[in-house]
Coordinates of C-alpha atoms and ligand atoms in Angstrom, one line a residue:
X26 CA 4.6 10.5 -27.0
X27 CA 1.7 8.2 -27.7
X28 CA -0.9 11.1 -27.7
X29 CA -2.6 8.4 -26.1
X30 CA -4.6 11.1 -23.8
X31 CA -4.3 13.9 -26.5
X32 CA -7.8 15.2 -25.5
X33 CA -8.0 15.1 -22.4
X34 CA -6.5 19.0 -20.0
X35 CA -4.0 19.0 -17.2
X36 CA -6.4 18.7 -14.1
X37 CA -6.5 21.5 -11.8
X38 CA -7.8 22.2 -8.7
X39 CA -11.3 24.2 -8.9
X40 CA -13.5 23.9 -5.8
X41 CA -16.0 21.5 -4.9
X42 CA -18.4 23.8 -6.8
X43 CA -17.3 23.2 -10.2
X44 CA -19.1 21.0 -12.7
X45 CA -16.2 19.9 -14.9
X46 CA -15.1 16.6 -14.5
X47 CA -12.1 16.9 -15.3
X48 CA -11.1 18.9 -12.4
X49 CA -10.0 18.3 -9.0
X50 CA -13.2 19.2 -6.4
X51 CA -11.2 18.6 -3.0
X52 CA -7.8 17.9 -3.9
X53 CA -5.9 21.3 -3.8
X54 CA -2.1 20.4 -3.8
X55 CA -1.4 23.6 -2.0
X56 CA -3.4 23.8 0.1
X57 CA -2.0 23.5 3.9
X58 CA -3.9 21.3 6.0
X59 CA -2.0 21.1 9.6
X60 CA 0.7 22.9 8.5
X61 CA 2.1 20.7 5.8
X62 CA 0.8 21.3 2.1
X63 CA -2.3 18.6 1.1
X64 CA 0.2 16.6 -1.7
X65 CA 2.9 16.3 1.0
X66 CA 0.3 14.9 3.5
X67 CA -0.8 12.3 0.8
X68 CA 1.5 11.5 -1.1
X69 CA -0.5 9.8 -4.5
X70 CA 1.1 7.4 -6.6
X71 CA -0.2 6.2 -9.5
X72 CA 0.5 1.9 -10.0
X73 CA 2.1 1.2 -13.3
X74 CA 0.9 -2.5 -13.6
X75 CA -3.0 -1.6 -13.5
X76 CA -2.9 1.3 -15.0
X77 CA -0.7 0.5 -18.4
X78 CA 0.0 -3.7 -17.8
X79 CA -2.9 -4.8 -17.1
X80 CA -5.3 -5.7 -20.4
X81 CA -8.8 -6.4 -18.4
X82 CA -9.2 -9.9 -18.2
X83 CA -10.9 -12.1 -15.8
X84 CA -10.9 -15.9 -15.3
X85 CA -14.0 -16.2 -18.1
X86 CA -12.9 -13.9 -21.2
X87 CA -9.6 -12.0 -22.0
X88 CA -8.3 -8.6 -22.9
X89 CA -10.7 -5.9 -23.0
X90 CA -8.4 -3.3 -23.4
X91 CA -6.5 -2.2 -26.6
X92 CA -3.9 -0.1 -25.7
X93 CA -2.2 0.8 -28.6
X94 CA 1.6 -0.2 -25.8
X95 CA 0.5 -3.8 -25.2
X96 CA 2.8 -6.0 -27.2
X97 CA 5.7 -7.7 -26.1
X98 CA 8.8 -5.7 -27.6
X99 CA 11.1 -2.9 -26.2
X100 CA 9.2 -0.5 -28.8
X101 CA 6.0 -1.0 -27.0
X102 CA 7.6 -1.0 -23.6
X103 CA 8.7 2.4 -24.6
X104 CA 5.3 3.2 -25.9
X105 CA 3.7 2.3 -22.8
X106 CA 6.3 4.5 -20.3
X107 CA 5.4 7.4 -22.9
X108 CA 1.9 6.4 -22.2
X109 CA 2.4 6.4 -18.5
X110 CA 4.0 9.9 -18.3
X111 CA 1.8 11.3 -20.5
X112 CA -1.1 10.3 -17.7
X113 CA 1.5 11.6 -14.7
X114 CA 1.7 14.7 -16.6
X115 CA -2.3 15.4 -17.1
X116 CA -2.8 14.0 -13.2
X117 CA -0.2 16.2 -11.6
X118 CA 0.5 13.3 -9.0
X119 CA 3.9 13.3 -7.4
X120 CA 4.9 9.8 -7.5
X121 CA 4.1 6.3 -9.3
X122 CA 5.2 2.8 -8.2
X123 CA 6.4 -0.1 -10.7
X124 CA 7.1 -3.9 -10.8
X125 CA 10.3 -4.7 -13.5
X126 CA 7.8 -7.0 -15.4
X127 CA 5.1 -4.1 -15.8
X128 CA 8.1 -1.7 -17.7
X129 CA 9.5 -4.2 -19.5
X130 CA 8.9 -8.0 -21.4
X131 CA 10.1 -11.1 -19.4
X132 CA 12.9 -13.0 -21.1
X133 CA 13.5 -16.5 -20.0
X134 CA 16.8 -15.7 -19.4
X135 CA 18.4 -13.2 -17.0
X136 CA 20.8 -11.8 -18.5
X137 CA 18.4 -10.0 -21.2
X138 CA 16.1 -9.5 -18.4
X139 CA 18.8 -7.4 -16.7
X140 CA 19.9 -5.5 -19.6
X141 CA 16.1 -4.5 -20.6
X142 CA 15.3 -3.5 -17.0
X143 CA 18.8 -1.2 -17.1
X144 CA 17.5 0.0 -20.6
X145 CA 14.0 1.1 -19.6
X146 CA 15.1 2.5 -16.3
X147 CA 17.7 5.0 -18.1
X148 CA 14.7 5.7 -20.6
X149 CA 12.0 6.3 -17.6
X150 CA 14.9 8.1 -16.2
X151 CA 14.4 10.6 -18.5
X152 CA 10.6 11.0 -18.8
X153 CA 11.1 12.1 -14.5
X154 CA 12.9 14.4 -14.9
X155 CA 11.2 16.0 -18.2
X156 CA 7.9 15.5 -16.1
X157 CA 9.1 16.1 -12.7
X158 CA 7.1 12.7 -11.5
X159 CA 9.2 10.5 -8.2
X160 CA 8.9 7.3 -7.4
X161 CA 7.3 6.2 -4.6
X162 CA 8.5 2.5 -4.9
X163 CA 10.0 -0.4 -7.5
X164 CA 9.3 -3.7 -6.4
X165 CA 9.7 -7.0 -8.1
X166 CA 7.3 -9.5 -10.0
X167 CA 8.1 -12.5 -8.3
X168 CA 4.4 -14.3 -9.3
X169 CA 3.5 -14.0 -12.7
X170 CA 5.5 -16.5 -14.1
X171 CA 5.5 -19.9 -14.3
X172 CA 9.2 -20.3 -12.8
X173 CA 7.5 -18.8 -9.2
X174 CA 4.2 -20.6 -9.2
X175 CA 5.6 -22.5 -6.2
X176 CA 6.9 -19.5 -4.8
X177 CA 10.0 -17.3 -5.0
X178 CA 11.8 -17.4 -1.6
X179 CA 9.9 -20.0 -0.1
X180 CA 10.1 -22.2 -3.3
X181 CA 11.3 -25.9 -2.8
X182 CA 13.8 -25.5 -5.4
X183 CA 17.4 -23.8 -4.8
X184 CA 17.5 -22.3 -8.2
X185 CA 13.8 -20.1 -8.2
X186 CA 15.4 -18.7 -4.9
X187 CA 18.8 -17.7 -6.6
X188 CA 16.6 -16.5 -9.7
X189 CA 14.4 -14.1 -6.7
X190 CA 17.4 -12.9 -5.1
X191 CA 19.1 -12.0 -8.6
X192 CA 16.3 -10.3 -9.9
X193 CA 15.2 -8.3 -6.3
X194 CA 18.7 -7.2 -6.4
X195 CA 18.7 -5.8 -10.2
X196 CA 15.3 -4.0 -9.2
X197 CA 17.0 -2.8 -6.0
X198 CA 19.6 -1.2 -8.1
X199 CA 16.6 0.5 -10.7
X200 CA 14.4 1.6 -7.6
X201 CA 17.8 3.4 -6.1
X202 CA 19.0 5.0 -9.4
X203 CA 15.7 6.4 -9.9
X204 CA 15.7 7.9 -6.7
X205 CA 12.5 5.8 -5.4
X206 CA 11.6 6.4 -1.5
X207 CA 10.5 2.8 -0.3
X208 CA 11.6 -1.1 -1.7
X209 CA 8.3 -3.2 -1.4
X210 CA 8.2 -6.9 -1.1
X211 CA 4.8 -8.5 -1.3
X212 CA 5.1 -12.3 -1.4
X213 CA 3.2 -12.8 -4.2
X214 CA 3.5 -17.1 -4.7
X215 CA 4.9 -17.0 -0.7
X216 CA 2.4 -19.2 0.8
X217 CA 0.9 -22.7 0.2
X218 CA -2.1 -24.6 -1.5
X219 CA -1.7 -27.4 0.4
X220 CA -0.2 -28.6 3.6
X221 CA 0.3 -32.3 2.1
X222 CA 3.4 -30.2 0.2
X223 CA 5.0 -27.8 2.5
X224 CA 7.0 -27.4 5.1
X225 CA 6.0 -24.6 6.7
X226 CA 9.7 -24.3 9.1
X227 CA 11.6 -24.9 6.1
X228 CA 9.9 -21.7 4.0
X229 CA 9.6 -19.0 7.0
X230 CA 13.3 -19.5 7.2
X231 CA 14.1 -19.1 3.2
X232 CA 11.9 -16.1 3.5
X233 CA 13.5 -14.5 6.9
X234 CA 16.9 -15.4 4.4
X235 CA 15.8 -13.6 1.8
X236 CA 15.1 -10.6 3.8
X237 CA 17.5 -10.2 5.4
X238 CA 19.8 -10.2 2.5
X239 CA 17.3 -7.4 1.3
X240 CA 18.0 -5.4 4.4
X241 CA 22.2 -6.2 4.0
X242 CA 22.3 -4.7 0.3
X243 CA 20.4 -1.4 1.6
X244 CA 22.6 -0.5 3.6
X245 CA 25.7 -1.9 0.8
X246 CA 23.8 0.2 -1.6
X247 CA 23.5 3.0 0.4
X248 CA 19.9 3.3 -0.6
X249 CA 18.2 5.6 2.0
X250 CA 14.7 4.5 1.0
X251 CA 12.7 2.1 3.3
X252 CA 12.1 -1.9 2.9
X253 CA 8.4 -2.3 3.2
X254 CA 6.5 -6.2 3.1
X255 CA 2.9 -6.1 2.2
X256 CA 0.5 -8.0 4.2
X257 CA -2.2 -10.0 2.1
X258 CA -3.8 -13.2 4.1
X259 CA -4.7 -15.2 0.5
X260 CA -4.8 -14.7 -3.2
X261 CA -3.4 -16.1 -5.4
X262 CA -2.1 -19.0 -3.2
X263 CA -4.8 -20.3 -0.6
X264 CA -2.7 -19.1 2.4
X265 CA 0.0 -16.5 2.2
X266 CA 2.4 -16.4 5.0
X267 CA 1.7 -12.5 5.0
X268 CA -1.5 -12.7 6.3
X269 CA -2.2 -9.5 7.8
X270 CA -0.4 -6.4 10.2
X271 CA 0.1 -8.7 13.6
X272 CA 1.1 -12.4 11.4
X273 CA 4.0 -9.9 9.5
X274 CA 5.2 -7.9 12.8
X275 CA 5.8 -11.8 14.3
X276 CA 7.7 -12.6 11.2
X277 CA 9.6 -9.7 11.4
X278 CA 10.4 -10.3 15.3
X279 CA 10.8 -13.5 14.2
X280 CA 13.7 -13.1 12.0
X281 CA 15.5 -9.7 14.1
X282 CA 13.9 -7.2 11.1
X283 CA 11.6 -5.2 13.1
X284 CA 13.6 -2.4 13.2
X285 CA 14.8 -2.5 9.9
X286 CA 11.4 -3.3 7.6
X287 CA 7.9 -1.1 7.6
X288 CA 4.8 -2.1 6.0
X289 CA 2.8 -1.2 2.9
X290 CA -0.8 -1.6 4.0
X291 CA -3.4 -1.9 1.3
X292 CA -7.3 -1.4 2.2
X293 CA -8.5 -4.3 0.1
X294 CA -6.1 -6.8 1.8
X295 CA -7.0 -6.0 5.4
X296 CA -11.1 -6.4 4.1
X297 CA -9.7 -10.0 2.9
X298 CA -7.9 -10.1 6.0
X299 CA -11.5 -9.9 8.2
X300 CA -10.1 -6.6 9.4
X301 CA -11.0 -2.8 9.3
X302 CA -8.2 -1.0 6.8
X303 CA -8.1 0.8 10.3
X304 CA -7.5 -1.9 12.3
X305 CA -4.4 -2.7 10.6
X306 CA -3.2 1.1 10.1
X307 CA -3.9 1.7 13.9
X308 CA -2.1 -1.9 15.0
X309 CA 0.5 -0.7 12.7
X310 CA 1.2 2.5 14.2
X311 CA 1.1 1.2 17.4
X312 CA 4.0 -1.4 16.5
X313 CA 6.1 1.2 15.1
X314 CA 6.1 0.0 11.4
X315 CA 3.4 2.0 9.5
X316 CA 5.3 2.9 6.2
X317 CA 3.0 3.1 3.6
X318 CA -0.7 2.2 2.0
X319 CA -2.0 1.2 -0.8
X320 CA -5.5 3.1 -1.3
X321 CA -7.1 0.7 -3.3
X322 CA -11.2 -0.3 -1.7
X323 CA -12.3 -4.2 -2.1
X324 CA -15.8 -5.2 -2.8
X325 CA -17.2 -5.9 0.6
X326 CA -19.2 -9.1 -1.2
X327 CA -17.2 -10.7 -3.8
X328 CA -14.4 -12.7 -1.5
X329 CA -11.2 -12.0 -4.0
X330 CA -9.3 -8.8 -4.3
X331 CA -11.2 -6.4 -6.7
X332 CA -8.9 -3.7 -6.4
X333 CA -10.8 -0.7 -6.9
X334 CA -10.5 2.9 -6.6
X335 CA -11.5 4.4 -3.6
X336 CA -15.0 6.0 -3.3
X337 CA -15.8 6.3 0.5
X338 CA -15.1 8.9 2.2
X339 CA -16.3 7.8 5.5
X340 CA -13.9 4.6 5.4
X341 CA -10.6 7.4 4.1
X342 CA -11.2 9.3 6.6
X343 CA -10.8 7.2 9.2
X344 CA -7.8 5.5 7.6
X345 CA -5.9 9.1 7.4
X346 CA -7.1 9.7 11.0
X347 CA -4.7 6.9 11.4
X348 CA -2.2 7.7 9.1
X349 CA -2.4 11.8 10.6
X350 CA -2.5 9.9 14.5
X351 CA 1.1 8.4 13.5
X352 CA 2.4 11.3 12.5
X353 CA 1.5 11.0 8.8
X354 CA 4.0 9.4 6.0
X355 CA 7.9 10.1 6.2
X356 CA 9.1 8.0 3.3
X357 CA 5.4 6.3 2.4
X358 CA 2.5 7.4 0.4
X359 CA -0.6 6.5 -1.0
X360 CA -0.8 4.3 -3.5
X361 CA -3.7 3.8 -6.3
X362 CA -2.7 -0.1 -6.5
X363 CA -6.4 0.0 -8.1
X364 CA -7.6 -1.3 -11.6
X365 CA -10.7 -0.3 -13.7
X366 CA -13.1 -2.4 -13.9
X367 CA -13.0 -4.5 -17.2
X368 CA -15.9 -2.4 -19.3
X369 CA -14.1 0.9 -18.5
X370 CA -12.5 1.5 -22.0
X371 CA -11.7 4.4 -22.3
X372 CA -9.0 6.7 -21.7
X373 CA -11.0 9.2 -19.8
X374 CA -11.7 6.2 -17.5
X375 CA -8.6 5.6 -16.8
X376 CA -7.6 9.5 -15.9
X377 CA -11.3 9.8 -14.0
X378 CA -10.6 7.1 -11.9
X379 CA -7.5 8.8 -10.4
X380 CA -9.0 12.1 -10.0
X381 CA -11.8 10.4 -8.1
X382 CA -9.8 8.7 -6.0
X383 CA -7.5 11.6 -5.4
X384 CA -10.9 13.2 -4.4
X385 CA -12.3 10.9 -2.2
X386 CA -8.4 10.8 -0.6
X387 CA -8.5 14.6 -0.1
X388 CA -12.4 14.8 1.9
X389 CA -11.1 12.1 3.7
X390 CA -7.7 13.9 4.8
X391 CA -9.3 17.2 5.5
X392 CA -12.1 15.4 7.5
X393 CA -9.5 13.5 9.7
X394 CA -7.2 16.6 10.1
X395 CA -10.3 18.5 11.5
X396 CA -11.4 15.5 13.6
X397 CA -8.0 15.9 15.3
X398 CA -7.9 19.5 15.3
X399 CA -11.4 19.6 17.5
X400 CA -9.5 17.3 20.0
X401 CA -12.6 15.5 21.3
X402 CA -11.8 11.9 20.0
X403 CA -8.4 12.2 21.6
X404 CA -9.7 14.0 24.4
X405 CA -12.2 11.2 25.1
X406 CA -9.8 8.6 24.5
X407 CA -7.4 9.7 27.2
X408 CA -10.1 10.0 29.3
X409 CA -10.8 6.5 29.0
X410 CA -7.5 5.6 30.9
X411 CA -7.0 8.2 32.7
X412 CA -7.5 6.4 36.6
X413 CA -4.5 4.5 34.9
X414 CA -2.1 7.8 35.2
X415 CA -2.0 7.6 39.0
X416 CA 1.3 6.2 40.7
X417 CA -0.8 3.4 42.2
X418 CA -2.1 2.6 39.2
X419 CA 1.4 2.9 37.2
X420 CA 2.7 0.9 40.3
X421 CA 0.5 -2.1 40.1
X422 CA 2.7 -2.5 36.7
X423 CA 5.4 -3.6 39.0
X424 CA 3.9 -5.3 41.2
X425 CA 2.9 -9.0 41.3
X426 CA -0.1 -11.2 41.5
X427 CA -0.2 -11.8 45.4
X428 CA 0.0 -8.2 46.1
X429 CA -2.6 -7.3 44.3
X430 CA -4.4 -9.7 45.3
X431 CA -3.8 -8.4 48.9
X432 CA -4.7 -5.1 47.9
X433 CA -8.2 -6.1 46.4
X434 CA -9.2 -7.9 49.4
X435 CA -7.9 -5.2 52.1
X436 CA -9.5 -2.1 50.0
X437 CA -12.6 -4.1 49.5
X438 CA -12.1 -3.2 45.8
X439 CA -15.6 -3.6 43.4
X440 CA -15.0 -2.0 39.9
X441 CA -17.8 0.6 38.8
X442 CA -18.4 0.0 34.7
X443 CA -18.2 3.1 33.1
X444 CA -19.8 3.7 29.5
X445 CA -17.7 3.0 26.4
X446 CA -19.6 6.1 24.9
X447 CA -19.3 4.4 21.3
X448 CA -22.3 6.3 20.1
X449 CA -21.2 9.2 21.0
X450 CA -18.4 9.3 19.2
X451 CA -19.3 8.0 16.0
X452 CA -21.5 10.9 16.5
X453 CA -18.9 13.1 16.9
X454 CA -16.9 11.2 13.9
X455 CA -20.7 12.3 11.7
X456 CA -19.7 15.9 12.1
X457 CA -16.6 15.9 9.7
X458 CA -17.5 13.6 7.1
Ligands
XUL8 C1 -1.3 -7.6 -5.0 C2 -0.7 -6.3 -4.7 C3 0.6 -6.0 -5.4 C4 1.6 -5.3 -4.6 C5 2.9 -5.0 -5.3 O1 -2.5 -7.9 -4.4 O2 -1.2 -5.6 -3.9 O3 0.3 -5.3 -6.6 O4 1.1 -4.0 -4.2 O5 3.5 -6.2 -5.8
CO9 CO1 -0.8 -3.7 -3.3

């Protein structure tokens, strides 16, 4: 152990009365909201690569960070999963989600990559079970370095593809050993900085390849998680191909994956996106391929993804109503893919953030929960298309142009508008949060 966090408690859950910050104020794991217990509604996963990887840079100065972990050798890789449990363990969270490159250092070749990444999983292995934290989801780092900055399975050359495919497949293997619920592929370098360059045909295919190949060595695996791609429209590349909810669902139509692929939504891509977080949560559910989200808010003014905890509980609340709507998560979760921003030093920073956020998550939950409960919003949405549950109405679905045609002219028909009662509702939304 790193003792990294030696001052800091466990945090426990002690009412929204309590002046300790170092305490849970909404988020009661046991409690039942809707029947199911409030950490199996949400699910909270703590993001290895912000929370131990990443040394608070930013395009104008470096590291701000000293973590005693950061260093480049299996000692400090080791130093920095002892870190990381040693945070689960004081945040009680269920889960955490990692990248291979955030456990262990990059080698240039790949067979020392593979037999660190087989070392480190045995030795996080054992932390889990000491500490009793899951995994939510492994992924790979397919962006960082300079072999991808041209992309990984949309990359013109042959050999960065075979290198992605490789290395997806090794962190297959770790995610499945270690018991993790979901595979995530975000396409880091997929996408272009110029046209001039790319041919656009040419990469959605090597990318529909690449997935599918994903989906094939599930099922050889037997790994009875669930293969989630995570939408982002830019950043780092100018356009990436997965934009947003609707540009992934084509892709996956595309390519025959729809029914084999879900999607890890994150609130600060759908704001770069020019959406709502519930816009794409809602769209999701609606296509049948809501897996998982990752919680972490983006400045509304800054243009680039800040990655930030979550503060608002207006805005979580209406992304649980979503997530509660669809039924809530069955493999997925909620994922603190935030960072701290680079003058937040110190280790109670790092813990506060969470337990913030965890906060913020729980209002939000409890608020959407009793929005649904009261039945009004639903209520008043069904009401809005009800004239549409007649058997004319459902007939007219059938039908064809000229008839209906026919029909308008022989009934005379003249549509009365009736009011959208937006105000009404976002009154009603007022009452819970
Ligand atoms: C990048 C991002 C990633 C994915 C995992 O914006 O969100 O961290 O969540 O690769
Ligand atoms: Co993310």
């Amino acid at each position: 152990m790193t003792g990294y966090f030696a001052d800091i408690p466990p945090i426990a859950y002690e009412g929204p009365e309590t002046q300790n910050e170092f305490a849970y104020r909404h988020y009661d794991p046991n409690e039942v909201v809707l029947g199911k217990r409030m950490e199996d509604h949400l699910r909270f996963a703590v993001a290895w690569w912000h929370s131990f990887a990443w040394p608070g840079g930013d395009p104008f100065g470096g590291p701000t960070f000293a973590r005693p972990w950061f260093g480049d050798s299996m000692d400090h890789a080791r130093a920095k999963a002892d870190a990381a449990f040693e945070l689960f363990g004081i945040l009680g969270q269920p889960f955490f989600c990692f990248h291979d490159a955030d456990v262990c250092p990059e080698a240039e070749d790949f067979a020392t990559n593979l037999a660190r990444l087989d070392e480190m999983t045995d030795y996080i292995g054992g932390h889990m079970e000491r500490v009793g934290t899951k995994l939510l989801w492994g992924t790979a780092n397919l962006f960082s370095h300079r072999r991808f900055m041209a992309g990984a399975a949309t990359n013109p050359d042959p050999d960065v593809f075979a290198w992605s495919a490789a290395t997806i497949k090794a962190c297959m293997d770790a995610t499945h050993r270690l018991g993790g619920q979901n595979y995530v592929l975000w396409g880091g370098r997929e996408g272009y900085e110029t046209l001039l360059n790319t041919d656009l045909g040419r990469e959605a295919d090597q990318a529909g390849r690449m997935l599918a190949m994903v989906v094939d060595y599930k099922h050889k695996i037997g790994f009875p998680g669930t293969i989630l791609v995570e939408p982002k429209p830019q950043e780092p590349t100018k356009h990436q191909y997965d934009f947003d909810v609707a540009t992934v669902y084509g892709f996956l139509r595309r390519y025959g994956l729809e029914d084999e692929v879900k999607l890890n939504i994150e609130q600060g891509h759908a704001i770069l996106a020019g959406h709502s977080f519930e816009h794409e949560l809602a769209l999701a559910a609606s296509l049948d391929v809501l897996g998982s989200i990752d919680i972490n808010r983006n400045d509304y003014q800054s243009g680039w993804d800040t990655d930030q905890f979550p503060n608002n509980v207006p805005e979580m609340t209406l992304a649980y109503y979503e997530v509660l709507r669809a039924g809530g998560f069955t493999t997925g979760g909620t994922n603190f893919d935030a960072k701290l921003r680079r003058q937040s030093i110190d280790p109670e920073d790092l813990i506060l953030a969470h337990v913030g956020g965890m906060d913020a998550c729980a209002r939000g939950l409890k608020a959407a929960a009793a929005m649904l409960e009261d039945g009004r919003l639903e209520s008043a949405r069904r009401e809005r298309y009800s004239r549409w549950d007649s058997p004319e109405a459902q007939a007219m679905l059938q039908s064809d142009l000229d008839s209906i045609s026919a029909r308008v002219l022989a009934e005379d028909l003249r549509p009365e508008p009736v009011s959208g009662r937006q105000e009404r509702l976002e009154n009603l939304v007022n009452h819970y949060v």
